[in-house]
Amino acid sequence: MKNLKAFDIELFKLGLGKHEFSFEIGKDFFDNFEDSLTKNGKLTARISLDKSEVLIRAELEIKGVVELVCDRSLRTFEEPIDVSHKLLVKYGEEFDDSEDDIIILDQNLPVWNVANIIYEFIGLQVPYKKIHPELREDDDEPLDLGLEFDFLSLEPEDELVYSTGDTETDEEEEENEGEGEETNENVDPRWQALQKLKDQNKKK
């Protein structure tokens, strides 16, 4: 990667103790990554290293903004990035970054290029769904499913009761049906439909 040599840290030349490094990140940085989720940004990455005889403790901080394209409106907008992460850096036979908090560096390479790890942590901050800030409030509104009514809003007198047994006598059924006919004019048509279903079940 032609423009990333500035991200080299020569670990072998570092003495024991703490060391600070700062890197400015912009369009030239992202141009080195073909499948980058963003092509522009303005960020600062700071890496603090605490070197001992057996390992290096690293603290990574990345702050700034990246430029994204809204999935809905295709307008560009700036997304804030704020990363803070701690790592352990060790030497081994070959490079290995499969663990989240541990990096194994090839013991035969005196230089650690931190461009990739910076890029990866920026990528983790980029939202999967890229929506312009002006449209996010609309995006968070609940969906209208077109329901006519909500059972959770029923008043106590509107409760539906289901019984598995037929305990009413024929005379009581006729009496209750007669009362229902008298009050049908005042009943909500939606409840009438439910009442018909109940009556059909009783007759089966």
PDB file of C-alpha atoms in Angstrom:
ATOM      1  CA  MET A   1       0.000   0.000   0.000  1.00  0.00           C
ATOM      2  CA  LYS A   2       1.804   3.015  -1.372  1.00  0.00           C
ATOM      3  CA  ASN A   3       0.689   5.738   1.016  1.00  0.00           C
ATOM      4  CA  LEU A   4       0.770   3.868   4.318  1.00  0.00           C
ATOM      5  CA  LYS A   5       4.451   3.864   5.172  1.00  0.00           C
ATOM      6  CA  ALA A   6       3.762   6.799   7.486  1.00  0.00           C
ATOM      7  CA  PHE A   7       1.863   4.320   9.677  1.00  0.00           C
ATOM      8  CA  ASP A   8       4.967   2.216  10.382  1.00  0.00           C
ATOM      9  CA  ILE A   9       6.099   1.889  13.991  1.00  0.00           C
ATOM     10  CA  GLU A  10       9.637   0.536  14.368  1.00  0.00           C
ATOM     11  CA  LEU A  11       9.139  -1.480  17.512  1.00  0.00           C
ATOM     12  CA  PHE A  12      12.688  -2.831  17.708  1.00  0.00           C
ATOM     13  CA  LYS A  13      14.042   0.694  18.013  1.00  0.00           C
ATOM     14  CA  LEU A  14      11.786   1.564  20.928  1.00  0.00           C
ATOM     15  CA  GLY A  15      13.207   1.443  24.405  1.00  0.00           C
ATOM     16  CA  LEU A  16      11.308   0.024  27.344  1.00  0.00           C
ATOM     17  CA  GLY A  17       8.557   2.257  28.659  1.00  0.00           C
ATOM     18  CA  LYS A  18       5.830   4.430  27.165  1.00  0.00           C
ATOM     19  CA  HIS A  19       5.693   5.893  23.661  1.00  0.00           C
ATOM     20  CA  GLU A  20       3.060   8.031  21.904  1.00  0.00           C
ATOM     21  CA  PHE A  21       2.187   8.118  18.181  1.00  0.00           C
ATOM     22  CA  SER A  22      -0.347  10.249  16.285  1.00  0.00           C
ATOM     23  CA  PHE A  23      -1.675   9.787  12.737  1.00  0.00           C
ATOM     24  CA  GLU A  24      -3.877  12.027  10.591  1.00  0.00           C
ATOM     25  CA  ILE A  25      -6.412  10.165   8.444  1.00  0.00           C
ATOM     26  CA  GLY A  26      -8.098  11.511   5.327  1.00  0.00           C
ATOM     27  CA  LYS A  27      -9.029  10.607   1.763  1.00  0.00           C
ATOM     28  CA  ASP A  28      -5.519   9.371   0.875  1.00  0.00           C
ATOM     29  CA  PHE A  29      -5.761   6.821   3.678  1.00  0.00           C
ATOM     30  CA  PHE A  30      -9.082   5.330   2.527  1.00  0.00           C
ATOM     31  CA  ASP A  31      -7.948   5.220  -1.128  1.00  0.00           C
ATOM     32  CA  ASN A  32      -5.655   2.355  -0.113  1.00  0.00           C
ATOM     33  CA  PHE A  33      -8.606   0.113   0.755  1.00  0.00           C
ATOM     34  CA  GLU A  34     -10.512  -1.013  -2.327  1.00  0.00           C
ATOM     35  CA  ASP A  35     -13.710  -2.123  -0.566  1.00  0.00           C
ATOM     36  CA  SER A  36     -13.784   0.706   1.962  1.00  0.00           C
ATOM     37  CA  LEU A  37     -17.230   1.672   3.291  1.00  0.00           C
ATOM     38  CA  THR A  38     -16.149   5.293   3.103  1.00  0.00           C
ATOM     39  CA  LYS A  39     -13.889   7.158   0.724  1.00  0.00           C
ATOM     40  CA  ASN A  40     -13.288  10.258   2.787  1.00  0.00           C
ATOM     41  CA  GLY A  41     -13.017  11.438   6.350  1.00  0.00           C
ATOM     42  CA  LYS A  42     -11.135  13.557   8.796  1.00  0.00           C
ATOM     43  CA  LEU A  43      -9.829  11.716  11.833  1.00  0.00           C
ATOM     44  CA  THR A  44      -6.929  11.530  14.234  1.00  0.00           C
ATOM     45  CA  ALA A  45      -5.631   8.204  15.538  1.00  0.00           C
ATOM     46  CA  ARG A  46      -3.447   8.093  18.651  1.00  0.00           C
ATOM     47  CA  ILE A  47      -1.605   4.998  19.790  1.00  0.00           C
ATOM     48  CA  SER A  48       0.076   4.733  23.205  1.00  0.00           C
ATOM     49  CA  LEU A  49       2.561   1.893  23.646  1.00  0.00           C
ATOM     50  CA  ASP A  50       3.948   0.614  26.932  1.00  0.00           C
ATOM     51  CA  LYS A  51       6.807  -1.708  26.045  1.00  0.00           C
ATOM     52  CA  SER A  52       8.140  -4.346  28.412  1.00  0.00           C
ATOM     53  CA  GLU A  53      10.605  -7.155  27.832  1.00  0.00           C
ATOM     54  CA  VAL A  54       7.929  -9.709  26.936  1.00  0.00           C
ATOM     55  CA  LEU A  55       5.037  -7.752  25.427  1.00  0.00           C
ATOM     56  CA  ILE A  56       3.632  -4.333  24.521  1.00  0.00           C
ATOM     57  CA  ARG A  57       0.447  -2.866  25.942  1.00  0.00           C
ATOM     58  CA  ALA A  58      -1.241  -0.644  23.398  1.00  0.00           C
ATOM     59  CA  GLU A  59      -4.091   1.856  23.731  1.00  0.00           C
ATOM     60  CA  LEU A  60      -5.796   3.020  20.539  1.00  0.00           C
ATOM     61  CA  GLU A  61      -7.967   6.136  20.257  1.00  0.00           C
ATOM     62  CA  ILE A  62      -9.593   7.320  17.024  1.00  0.00           C
ATOM     63  CA  LYS A  63     -11.757  10.442  16.839  1.00  0.00           C
ATOM     64  CA  GLY A  64     -13.219  12.418  13.958  1.00  0.00           C
ATOM     65  CA  VAL A  65     -15.791  11.973  11.190  1.00  0.00           C
ATOM     66  CA  VAL A  66     -16.173   9.869   8.062  1.00  0.00           C
ATOM     67  CA  GLU A  67     -18.166  10.817   4.988  1.00  0.00           C
ATOM     68  CA  LEU A  68     -21.011   8.449   4.112  1.00  0.00           C
ATOM     69  CA  VAL A  69     -23.760   8.315   1.491  1.00  0.00           C
ATOM     70  CA  CYS A  70     -27.339   8.002   2.741  1.00  0.00           C
ATOM     71  CA  ASP A  71     -28.959   4.735   1.648  1.00  0.00           C
ATOM     72  CA  ARG A  72     -32.308   6.484   1.281  1.00  0.00           C
ATOM     73  CA  SER A  73     -31.645   9.962  -0.154  1.00  0.00           C
ATOM     74  CA  LEU A  74     -28.130   9.412  -1.599  1.00  0.00           C
ATOM     75  CA  ARG A  75     -27.040  12.615   0.146  1.00  0.00           C
ATOM     76  CA  THR A  76     -23.597  12.702   1.738  1.00  0.00           C
ATOM     77  CA  PHE A  77     -23.285  13.287   5.465  1.00  0.00           C
ATOM     78  CA  GLU A  78     -20.667  13.090   8.205  1.00  0.00           C
ATOM     79  CA  GLU A  79     -20.800  10.273  10.753  1.00  0.00           C
ATOM     80  CA  PRO A  80     -18.877  10.778  14.032  1.00  0.00           C
ATOM     81  CA  ILE A  81     -16.288   8.161  14.983  1.00  0.00           C
ATOM     82  CA  ASP A  82     -15.075   7.652  18.540  1.00  0.00           C
ATOM     83  CA  VAL A  83     -12.932   4.586  19.265  1.00  0.00           C
ATOM     84  CA  SER A  84     -11.118   3.635  22.457  1.00  0.00           C
ATOM     85  CA  HIS A  85      -9.571   0.175  22.669  1.00  0.00           C
ATOM     86  CA  LYS A  86      -6.785  -1.656  24.516  1.00  0.00           C
ATOM     87  CA  LEU A  87      -4.576  -4.337  22.967  1.00  0.00           C
ATOM     88  CA  LEU A  88      -1.751  -6.669  23.895  1.00  0.00           C
ATOM     89  CA  VAL A  89       1.000  -6.961  21.276  1.00  0.00           C
ATOM     90  CA  LYS A  90       3.258 -10.022  21.356  1.00  0.00           C
ATOM     91  CA  TYR A  91       5.871 -11.615  19.108  1.00  0.00           C
ATOM     92  CA  GLY A  92       5.413 -15.037  17.547  1.00  0.00           C
ATOM     93  CA  GLU A  93       6.282 -17.166  14.528  1.00  0.00           C
ATOM     94  CA  GLU A  94       3.753 -15.435  12.300  1.00  0.00           C
ATOM     95  CA  PHE A  95       1.240 -12.588  12.291  1.00  0.00           C
ATOM     96  CA  ASP A  96      -2.110 -13.364  13.936  1.00  0.00           C
ATOM     97  CA  ASP A  97      -4.919 -10.927  14.764  1.00  0.00           C
ATOM     98  CA  SER A  98      -7.748 -13.462  15.115  1.00  0.00           C
ATOM     99  CA  GLU A  99      -8.343 -12.477  18.761  1.00  0.00           C
ATOM    100  CA  ASP A 100     -10.051  -9.168  19.539  1.00  0.00           C
ATOM    101  CA  ASP A 101      -7.571  -7.926  22.136  1.00  0.00           C
ATOM    102  CA  ILE A 102      -4.320  -9.692  21.215  1.00  0.00           C
ATOM    103  CA  ILE A 103      -2.085  -9.221  18.172  1.00  0.00           C
ATOM    104  CA  ILE A 104       0.791 -11.572  17.409  1.00  0.00           C
ATOM    105  CA  LEU A 105       3.520  -9.960  15.288  1.00  0.00           C
ATOM    106  CA  ASP A 106       6.073 -11.846  13.218  1.00  0.00           C
ATOM    107  CA  GLN A 107       9.210 -11.829  15.339  1.00  0.00           C
ATOM    108  CA  ASN A 108      11.333 -11.438  12.191  1.00  0.00           C
ATOM    109  CA  LEU A 109       9.678  -8.157  11.180  1.00  0.00           C
ATOM    110  CA  PRO A 110      10.995  -5.093  13.015  1.00  0.00           C
ATOM    111  CA  VAL A 111       8.119  -2.842  11.884  1.00  0.00           C
ATOM    112  CA  TRP A 112       4.436  -2.821  12.857  1.00  0.00           C
ATOM    113  CA  ASN A 113       2.256  -1.045  10.301  1.00  0.00           C
ATOM    114  CA  VAL A 114      -0.841   0.090  12.192  1.00  0.00           C
ATOM    115  CA  ALA A 115      -2.849   1.207   9.140  1.00  0.00           C
ATOM    116  CA  ASN A 116      -4.907  -1.973   8.922  1.00  0.00           C
ATOM    117  CA  ILE A 117      -5.896  -2.056  12.558  1.00  0.00           C
ATOM    118  CA  ILE A 118      -6.890   1.627  12.443  1.00  0.00           C
ATOM    119  CA  TYR A 119      -8.973   0.979   9.323  1.00  0.00           C
ATOM    120  CA  GLU A 120     -10.690  -2.028  10.903  1.00  0.00           C
ATOM    121  CA  PHE A 121     -11.703  -0.139  14.030  1.00  0.00           C
ATOM    122  CA  ILE A 122     -13.085   2.724  11.930  1.00  0.00           C
ATOM    123  CA  GLY A 123     -15.073   0.207   9.892  1.00  0.00           C
ATOM    124  CA  LEU A 124     -16.623  -1.243  13.034  1.00  0.00           C
ATOM    125  CA  GLN A 125     -18.024   2.207  13.846  1.00  0.00           C
ATOM    126  CA  VAL A 126     -19.688   2.703  10.457  1.00  0.00           C
ATOM    127  CA  PRO A 127     -23.412   1.875  10.815  1.00  0.00           C
ATOM    128  CA  TYR A 128     -24.792  -0.966   8.705  1.00  0.00           C
ATOM    129  CA  LYS A 129     -27.797   1.178   7.787  1.00  0.00           C
ATOM    130  CA  LYS A 130     -26.495   4.556   6.636  1.00  0.00           C
ATOM    131  CA  ILE A 131     -29.259   7.141   7.101  1.00  0.00           C
ATOM    132  CA  HIS A 132     -28.812  10.922   6.896  1.00  0.00           C
ATOM    133  CA  PRO A 133     -29.279  12.519  10.359  1.00  0.00           C
ATOM    134  CA  GLU A 134     -32.198  14.621   9.081  1.00  0.00           C
ATOM    135  CA  LEU A 135     -34.086  11.434   8.155  1.00  0.00           C
ATOM    136  CA  ARG A 136     -33.346   9.335  11.237  1.00  0.00           C
ATOM    137  CA  GLU A 137     -36.294  10.641  13.254  1.00  0.00           C
ATOM    138  CA  ASP A 138     -38.688   9.453  10.538  1.00  0.00           C
ATOM    139  CA  ASP A 139     -36.870   6.141  10.349  1.00  0.00           C
ATOM    140  CA  ASP A 140     -37.428   5.520  14.078  1.00  0.00           C
ATOM    141  CA  GLU A 141     -41.216   6.028  13.916  1.00  0.00           C
ATOM    142  CA  PRO A 142     -43.215   2.823  14.591  1.00  0.00           C
ATOM    143  CA  LEU A 143     -44.827   1.148  11.612  1.00  0.00           C
ATOM    144  CA  ASP A 144     -48.592   1.589  11.096  1.00  0.00           C
ATOM    145  CA  LEU A 145     -49.851  -1.962  10.590  1.00  0.00           C
ATOM    146  CA  GLY A 146     -53.387  -0.775   9.786  1.00  0.00           C
ATOM    147  CA  LEU A 147     -55.027  -2.509  12.761  1.00  0.00           C
ATOM    148  CA  GLU A 148     -58.565  -1.349  13.439  1.00  0.00           C
ATOM    149  CA  PHE A 149     -58.237  -1.614  17.201  1.00  0.00           C
ATOM    150  CA  ASP A 150     -55.842  -2.560  19.935  1.00  0.00           C
ATOM    151  CA  PHE A 151     -56.853  -5.296  22.397  1.00  0.00           C
ATOM    152  CA  LEU A 152     -54.585  -3.710  25.015  1.00  0.00           C
ATOM    153  CA  SER A 153     -56.859  -0.651  25.085  1.00  0.00           C
ATOM    154  CA  LEU A 154     -60.025  -2.576  25.946  1.00  0.00           C
ATOM    155  CA  GLU A 155     -62.075  -1.257  28.817  1.00  0.00           C
ATOM    156  CA  PRO A 156     -63.007  -3.731  31.618  1.00  0.00           C
ATOM    157  CA  GLU A 157     -66.606  -3.980  30.351  1.00  0.00           C
ATOM    158  CA  ASP A 158     -65.301  -4.965  26.899  1.00  0.00           C
ATOM    159  CA  GLU A 159     -63.422  -8.062  28.088  1.00  0.00           C
ATOM    160  CA  LEU A 160     -63.907 -11.235  26.033  1.00  0.00           C
ATOM    161  CA  VAL A 161     -64.656 -14.423  27.969  1.00  0.00           C
ATOM    162  CA  TYR A 162     -64.185 -17.912  26.531  1.00  0.00           C
ATOM    163  CA  SER A 163     -65.646 -21.014  28.161  1.00  0.00           C
ATOM    164  CA  THR A 164     -64.818 -24.628  27.264  1.00  0.00           C
ATOM    165  CA  GLY A 165     -68.062 -25.982  28.698  1.00  0.00           C
ATOM    166  CA  ASP A 166     -71.709 -25.364  27.783  1.00  0.00           C
ATOM    167  CA  THR A 167     -73.309 -24.659  31.185  1.00  0.00           C
ATOM    168  CA  GLU A 168     -76.364 -22.736  30.048  1.00  0.00           C
ATOM    169  CA  THR A 169     -79.759 -24.418  29.653  1.00  0.00           C
ATOM    170  CA  ASP A 170     -81.746 -24.040  26.444  1.00  0.00           C
ATOM    171  CA  GLU A 171     -84.113 -21.605  28.164  1.00  0.00           C
ATOM    172  CA  GLU A 172     -81.185 -19.470  29.392  1.00  0.00           C
ATOM    173  CA  GLU A 173     -79.651 -19.440  25.913  1.00  0.00           C
ATOM    174  CA  GLU A 174     -82.912 -18.255  24.346  1.00  0.00           C
ATOM    175  CA  GLU A 175     -83.275 -15.595  27.048  1.00  0.00           C
ATOM    176  CA  ASN A 176     -79.700 -14.362  26.552  1.00  0.00           C
ATOM    177  CA  GLU A 177     -80.066 -14.333  22.792  1.00  0.00           C
ATOM    178  CA  GLY A 178     -83.213 -12.251  23.147  1.00  0.00           C
ATOM    179  CA  GLU A 179     -81.403  -9.735  25.313  1.00  0.00           C
ATOM    180  CA  GLY A 180     -78.622  -9.569  22.759  1.00  0.00           C
ATOM    181  CA  GLU A 181     -81.072  -8.790  19.967  1.00  0.00           C
ATOM    182  CA  GLU A 182     -82.524  -5.903  21.934  1.00  0.00           C
ATOM    183  CA  THR A 183     -79.170  -4.243  22.445  1.00  0.00           C
ATOM    184  CA  ASN A 184     -77.591  -4.946  19.049  1.00  0.00           C
ATOM    185  CA  GLU A 185     -78.335  -1.441  17.879  1.00  0.00           C
ATOM    186  CA  ASN A 186     -75.985  -0.035  20.522  1.00  0.00           C
ATOM    187  CA  VAL A 187     -73.206  -2.589  20.062  1.00  0.00           C
ATOM    188  CA  ASP A 188     -70.027  -1.792  18.147  1.00  0.00           C
ATOM    189  CA  PRO A 189     -70.221  -3.652  14.778  1.00  0.00           C
ATOM    190  CA  ARG A 190     -66.770  -5.097  15.415  1.00  0.00           C
ATOM    191  CA  TRP A 191     -68.048  -6.836  18.544  1.00  0.00           C
ATOM    192  CA  GLN A 192     -71.095  -8.075  16.626  1.00  0.00           C
ATOM    193  CA  ALA A 193     -68.770  -9.997  14.324  1.00  0.00           C
ATOM    194  CA  LEU A 194     -67.078 -11.616  17.293  1.00  0.00           C
ATOM    195  CA  GLN A 195     -70.444 -12.458  18.838  1.00  0.00           C
ATOM    196  CA  LYS A 196     -71.518 -14.247  15.649  1.00  0.00           C
ATOM    197  CA  LEU A 197     -68.379 -16.389  15.810  1.00  0.00           C
ATOM    198  CA  LYS A 198     -69.229 -17.308  19.410  1.00  0.00           C
ATOM    199  CA  ASP A 199     -72.785 -18.232  18.447  1.00  0.00           C
ATOM    200  CA  GLN A 200     -71.569 -20.417  15.594  1.00  0.00           C
ATOM    201  CA  ASN A 201     -69.204 -22.272  17.928  1.00  0.00           C
ATOM    202  CA  LYS A 202     -72.048 -22.956  20.371  1.00  0.00           C
ATOM    203  CA  LYS A 203     -74.197 -24.490  17.654  1.00  0.00           C
ATOM    204  CA  LYS A 204     -71.456 -26.915  16.550  1.00  0.00           C
TER     205      LYS A 204
END
